[in-house]
């Protein structure tokens, strides 16, 4: 019996225009009535979840910052914290790569250095709604705790930043996070590790867990569940690590379709 359902957001539960079906919240409520916990697992910050799903934090669990933080029933259960020397090391490496725009992800908001580039501002604004521009990124260390560093690649992360930043994998977790983003997290922090924490807290096993994703930063989820679903629109390499594929794409609400088909729990 499925007792925990976990879904990525972008490219998965969210449509391409960043909206979601009006059936999402009623289905989450119906799942709760049947004893099934619904969780979001995203690279976005928790305050962005508040912006997208105003009432969701009280309805389930949230794995955010690509696994650097975990909340359930509005309570923070886990949050990673980078030491200042770790932030300095990652930023030093990033500044040796062309066309990278770093954002430090803090508990209050994201922090970035000022830029006049309209393309960068537009792309960042679509994903980071609470952003403070500062003169130097190092100044953020005195303002907030940093859990993750997101790097906006002006080219293609797989061809540009990832090959050049991958040497950090010996001490950190470097992962392409969809679109033009590359994330650097502390070693051992990812969506999979947060899912394991959530399973331990709830007493739910991987055999009772269903997960949905579309990109390589979702692999950790798939490694910790029996019912691993790649979206029909998922990256081809990601599909190889999943046991199942949704019948419909994210724009066709493939997550909801698969949940209702598999569990038999439906909403009008």
Tab-separated table of C-alpha atoms in Angstrom:
chain	number	residue	atom	x	y	z
A	1	UNK	CA	0.000	0.000	0.000
A	2	UNK	CA	1.293	3.458	-0.906
A	3	UNK	CA	1.547	5.704	2.150
A	4	UNK	CA	3.875	8.469	0.898
A	5	UNK	CA	3.819	10.261	-2.464
A	6	UNK	CA	6.620	12.674	-3.369
A	7	UNK	CA	6.626	14.953	-6.403
A	8	UNK	CA	9.164	17.305	-7.918
A	9	UNK	CA	7.752	20.678	-8.985
A	10	UNK	CA	9.221	22.159	-12.173
A	11	UNK	CA	8.659	19.916	-15.162
A	12	UNK	CA	6.666	17.523	-12.987
A	13	UNK	CA	3.761	18.776	-10.868
A	14	UNK	CA	3.930	22.252	-12.396
A	15	UNK	CA	3.009	22.858	-15.985
A	16	UNK	CA	5.418	24.657	-18.302
A	17	UNK	CA	3.752	27.993	-17.519
A	18	UNK	CA	4.355	27.342	-13.775
A	19	UNK	CA	0.651	26.826	-13.014
A	20	UNK	CA	-0.850	23.646	-11.599
A	21	UNK	CA	-4.158	21.849	-11.857
A	22	UNK	CA	-7.062	22.984	-9.710
A	23	UNK	CA	-7.337	19.334	-8.678
A	24	UNK	CA	-3.958	19.296	-6.864
A	25	UNK	CA	-5.092	20.612	-3.477
A	26	UNK	CA	-8.378	18.601	-3.404
A	27	UNK	CA	-6.402	15.456	-4.256
A	28	UNK	CA	-3.872	16.152	-1.486
A	29	UNK	CA	-6.777	16.535	0.949
A	30	UNK	CA	-8.348	13.304	-0.280
A	31	UNK	CA	-5.033	11.455	0.056
A	32	UNK	CA	-4.739	12.657	3.660
A	33	UNK	CA	-8.191	11.259	4.405
A	34	UNK	CA	-6.879	7.881	3.248
A	35	UNK	CA	-3.741	8.150	5.361
A	36	UNK	CA	-1.417	9.031	2.472
A	37	UNK	CA	1.149	11.804	2.976
A	38	UNK	CA	1.925	14.041	0.006
A	39	UNK	CA	5.303	15.771	-0.206
A	40	UNK	CA	6.904	18.238	-2.582
A	41	UNK	CA	10.605	17.837	-3.393
A	42	UNK	CA	12.092	20.845	-5.141
A	43	UNK	CA	15.235	22.842	-5.704
A	44	UNK	CA	13.288	25.958	-4.797
A	45	UNK	CA	13.405	27.679	-1.422
A	46	UNK	CA	10.683	27.146	1.168
A	47	UNK	CA	9.369	30.695	0.806
A	48	UNK	CA	8.742	29.965	-2.866
A	49	UNK	CA	6.556	27.033	-1.836
A	50	UNK	CA	4.603	29.492	0.287
A	51	UNK	CA	4.192	31.696	-2.786
A	52	UNK	CA	3.060	28.840	-5.071
A	53	UNK	CA	1.007	26.817	-2.544
A	54	UNK	CA	-0.150	29.325	0.118
A	55	UNK	CA	-1.792	26.647	2.279
A	56	UNK	CA	0.368	23.654	1.428
A	57	UNK	CA	2.829	23.763	4.327
A	58	UNK	CA	0.027	22.717	6.664
A	59	UNK	CA	-1.071	19.856	4.392
A	60	UNK	CA	2.081	17.798	3.977
A	61	UNK	CA	5.865	17.753	3.783
A	62	UNK	CA	8.317	19.838	1.788
A	63	UNK	CA	11.798	18.819	0.712
A	64	UNK	CA	13.320	22.043	-0.593
A	65	UNK	CA	16.653	23.528	-1.681
A	66	UNK	CA	17.279	20.216	-3.516
A	67	UNK	CA	17.322	18.390	-0.187
A	68	UNK	CA	19.060	20.930	2.036
A	69	UNK	CA	15.901	21.482	4.082
A	70	UNK	CA	12.885	19.453	5.239
A	71	UNK	CA	9.603	20.716	6.663
A	72	UNK	CA	6.481	18.910	7.769
A	73	UNK	CA	3.260	20.437	9.082
A	74	UNK	CA	4.964	23.863	8.893
A	75	UNK	CA	7.794	22.741	11.202
A	76	UNK	CA	11.441	22.851	10.104
A	77	UNK	CA	12.865	19.379	10.752
A	78	UNK	CA	16.222	19.717	9.005
A	79	UNK	CA	18.346	22.415	7.417
A	80	UNK	CA	21.916	22.201	6.194
A	81	UNK	CA	24.374	24.996	6.982
A	82	UNK	CA	27.521	25.765	5.043
A	83	UNK	CA	30.585	27.028	6.905
A	84	UNK	CA	32.089	30.329	5.679
A	85	UNK	CA	35.208	28.612	4.331
A	86	UNK	CA	33.004	26.253	2.297
A	87	UNK	CA	31.114	29.166	0.763
A	88	UNK	CA	34.420	30.882	-0.069
A	89	UNK	CA	35.785	27.724	-1.712
A	90	UNK	CA	32.719	27.200	-3.905
A	91	UNK	CA	32.554	30.852	-4.949
A	92	UNK	CA	36.265	30.859	-5.817
A	93	UNK	CA	35.720	27.875	-8.115
A	94	UNK	CA	32.620	29.431	-9.669
A	95	UNK	CA	34.453	32.653	-10.498
A	96	UNK	CA	36.837	30.681	-12.700
A	97	UNK	CA	33.949	29.588	-14.942
A	98	UNK	CA	32.609	31.807	-17.702
A	99	UNK	CA	29.049	33.132	-17.560
A	100	UNK	CA	28.141	31.848	-14.091
A	101	UNK	CA	25.893	33.895	-11.818
A	102	UNK	CA	25.977	32.608	-8.206
A	103	UNK	CA	23.085	32.891	-5.758
A	104	UNK	CA	23.558	32.085	-2.082
A	105	UNK	CA	20.441	30.419	-0.676
A	106	UNK	CA	19.754	31.573	2.879
A	107	UNK	CA	17.000	31.059	5.421
A	108	UNK	CA	15.529	34.516	4.759
A	109	UNK	CA	16.033	34.865	1.010
A	110	UNK	CA	18.519	34.431	-1.813
A	111	UNK	CA	21.549	36.697	-2.158
A	112	UNK	CA	23.141	37.821	-5.408
A	113	UNK	CA	25.512	40.501	-6.600
A	114	UNK	CA	24.008	43.386	-8.535
A	115	UNK	CA	23.654	42.970	-12.291
A	116	UNK	CA	22.162	45.015	-15.106
A	117	UNK	CA	21.857	42.081	-17.487
A	118	UNK	CA	18.135	41.851	-18.372
A	119	UNK	CA	18.299	38.182	-19.422
A	120	UNK	CA	19.846	37.152	-16.095
A	121	UNK	CA	17.354	39.219	-14.108
A	122	UNK	CA	14.414	37.745	-16.009
A	123	UNK	CA	15.557	34.141	-15.621
A	124	UNK	CA	16.412	34.487	-11.939
A	125	UNK	CA	13.154	36.298	-11.256
A	126	UNK	CA	11.185	33.353	-12.626
A	127	UNK	CA	12.667	31.035	-9.970
A	128	UNK	CA	13.721	33.249	-7.051
A	129	UNK	CA	11.017	35.630	-5.880
A	130	UNK	CA	12.796	36.802	-2.742
A	131	UNK	CA	16.246	38.014	-3.711
A	132	UNK	CA	18.470	40.610	-2.051
A	133	UNK	CA	21.129	42.245	-4.192
A	134	UNK	CA	24.348	43.003	-2.327
A	135	UNK	CA	27.744	44.444	-3.267
A	136	UNK	CA	29.673	41.281	-2.437
A	137	UNK	CA	28.332	37.751	-1.927
A	138	UNK	CA	30.669	37.274	1.020
A	139	UNK	CA	28.638	39.942	2.849
A	140	UNK	CA	25.706	37.479	2.987
A	141	UNK	CA	27.619	35.363	5.501
A	142	UNK	CA	27.061	38.023	8.150
A	143	UNK	CA	23.373	38.328	7.247
A	144	UNK	CA	22.126	34.749	7.076
A	145	UNK	CA	22.881	31.017	7.219
A	146	UNK	CA	23.621	29.580	3.788
A	147	UNK	CA	22.453	26.049	2.951
A	148	UNK	CA	23.080	25.837	-0.797
A	149	UNK	CA	24.684	27.727	-3.669
A	150	UNK	CA	22.805	27.891	-6.956
A	151	UNK	CA	24.685	28.831	-10.120
A	152	UNK	CA	22.844	30.223	-13.122
A	153	UNK	CA	24.740	29.138	-16.221
A	154	UNK	CA	24.521	31.521	-19.162
A	155	UNK	CA	25.285	28.595	-21.446
A	156	UNK	CA	24.541	24.887	-20.842
A	157	UNK	CA	25.470	23.442	-17.406
A	158	UNK	CA	26.281	20.041	-18.923
A	159	UNK	CA	28.747	21.606	-21.370
A	160	UNK	CA	30.005	24.580	-19.369
A	161	UNK	CA	29.831	24.712	-15.567
A	162	UNK	CA	29.265	21.068	-14.598
A	163	UNK	CA	32.468	19.689	-16.175
A	164	UNK	CA	34.485	22.520	-14.622
A	165	UNK	CA	32.866	22.406	-11.182
A	166	UNK	CA	32.609	18.643	-10.881
A	167	UNK	CA	35.988	18.397	-9.130
A	168	UNK	CA	34.189	19.717	-6.037
A	169	UNK	CA	32.249	16.437	-5.819
A	170	UNK	CA	34.987	15.076	-3.556
A	171	UNK	CA	33.790	17.435	-0.820
A	172	UNK	CA	30.349	18.601	-1.958
A	173	UNK	CA	27.398	17.450	-4.037
A	174	UNK	CA	27.434	19.150	-7.453
A	175	UNK	CA	24.285	18.533	-9.464
A	176	UNK	CA	22.570	19.986	-12.568
A	177	UNK	CA	19.158	21.086	-11.372
A	178	UNK	CA	17.131	21.574	-14.510
A	179	UNK	CA	17.239	24.237	-17.191
A	180	UNK	CA	20.335	26.386	-16.745
A	181	UNK	CA	20.937	25.752	-13.045
A	182	UNK	CA	23.818	23.996	-11.313
A	183	UNK	CA	23.512	23.470	-7.547
A	184	UNK	CA	26.286	22.882	-5.042
A	185	UNK	CA	25.186	21.291	-1.750
A	186	UNK	CA	26.971	19.842	1.219
A	187	UNK	CA	28.070	16.232	0.829
A	188	UNK	CA	25.259	13.856	1.791
A	189	UNK	CA	22.558	16.474	1.266
A	190	UNK	CA	20.148	15.830	-1.596
A	191	UNK	CA	16.510	14.993	-2.220
A	192	UNK	CA	17.218	11.338	-1.474
A	193	UNK	CA	18.739	11.990	1.949
A	194	UNK	CA	15.792	14.190	2.899
A	195	UNK	CA	13.360	11.534	1.713
A	196	UNK	CA	15.103	8.990	3.953
A	197	UNK	CA	14.729	11.393	6.894
A	198	UNK	CA	11.042	11.788	6.115
A	199	UNK	CA	10.580	8.017	5.876
A	200	UNK	CA	12.290	7.528	9.245
A	201	UNK	CA	10.139	10.212	10.883
A	202	UNK	CA	6.875	8.809	9.502
A	203	UNK	CA	7.787	5.122	9.730
A	204	UNK	CA	7.032	4.665	6.035
A	205	UNK	CA	9.220	2.292	4.043
A	206	UNK	CA	10.589	2.715	0.492
A	207	UNK	CA	8.189	-0.070	-0.566
A	208	UNK	CA	5.312	2.204	0.496
A	209	UNK	CA	6.687	5.271	-1.312
A	210	UNK	CA	5.875	6.663	-4.780
A	211	UNK	CA	8.015	9.408	-6.360
A	212	UNK	CA	7.755	11.556	-9.493
A	213	UNK	CA	10.517	13.512	-11.206
A	214	UNK	CA	11.901	14.703	-14.524
A	215	UNK	CA	15.591	15.558	-14.126
A	216	UNK	CA	18.860	14.282	-12.717
A	217	UNK	CA	18.486	16.095	-9.367
A	218	UNK	CA	15.533	13.745	-8.736
A	219	UNK	CA	17.621	10.562	-8.925
A	220	UNK	CA	18.011	10.417	-5.109
A	221	UNK	CA	14.237	10.183	-4.771
A	222	UNK	CA	14.044	7.284	-7.176
A	223	UNK	CA	16.742	5.377	-5.310
A	224	UNK	CA	14.614	5.426	-2.164
A	225	UNK	CA	11.206	4.275	-3.390
A	226	UNK	CA	9.622	1.274	-5.020
A	227	UNK	CA	7.262	3.207	-7.274
A	228	UNK	CA	9.676	5.471	-9.184
A	229	UNK	CA	8.035	7.463	-11.964
A	230	UNK	CA	9.709	9.484	-14.694
A	231	UNK	CA	7.523	12.042	-16.386
A	232	UNK	CA	6.736	11.402	-20.042
A	233	UNK	CA	8.607	14.659	-20.709
A	234	UNK	CA	11.593	13.721	-18.503
A	235	UNK	CA	15.262	13.829	-19.494
A	236	UNK	CA	16.145	10.574	-21.344
A	237	UNK	CA	18.952	9.731	-18.896
A	238	UNK	CA	16.579	10.168	-15.969
A	239	UNK	CA	14.053	7.751	-17.453
A	240	UNK	CA	16.705	5.019	-17.319
A	241	UNK	CA	16.773	5.045	-13.482
A	242	UNK	CA	12.974	4.837	-13.022
A	243	UNK	CA	10.755	1.781	-12.920
A	244	UNK	CA	7.754	3.517	-14.493
A	245	UNK	CA	6.863	6.389	-16.806
A	246	UNK	CA	3.765	8.565	-16.621
A	247	UNK	CA	1.224	8.210	-19.409
A	248	UNK	CA	0.916	12.025	-19.669
A	249	UNK	CA	3.345	14.970	-19.579
A	250	UNK	CA	3.512	17.671	-16.916
A	251	UNK	CA	1.407	19.934	-19.134
A	252	UNK	CA	-1.248	17.207	-19.190
A	253	UNK	CA	-1.124	16.758	-15.367
A	254	UNK	CA	0.653	13.413	-15.603
A	255	UNK	CA	1.359	13.246	-11.855
A	256	UNK	CA	-2.314	13.480	-10.924
A	257	UNK	CA	-3.263	10.987	-13.614
A	258	UNK	CA	-0.761	8.415	-12.337
A	259	UNK	CA	-1.652	8.944	-8.667
A	260	UNK	CA	-5.355	8.446	-9.267
A	261	UNK	CA	-4.792	5.478	-11.567
A	262	UNK	CA	-2.389	3.718	-9.166
A	263	UNK	CA	-4.071	4.444	-5.821
A	264	UNK	CA	-7.714	4.485	-6.939
A	265	UNK	CA	-8.129	7.717	-4.967
A	266	UNK	CA	-9.805	10.267	-7.212
A	267	UNK	CA	-11.257	13.763	-7.241
A	268	UNK	CA	-13.846	15.118	-9.715
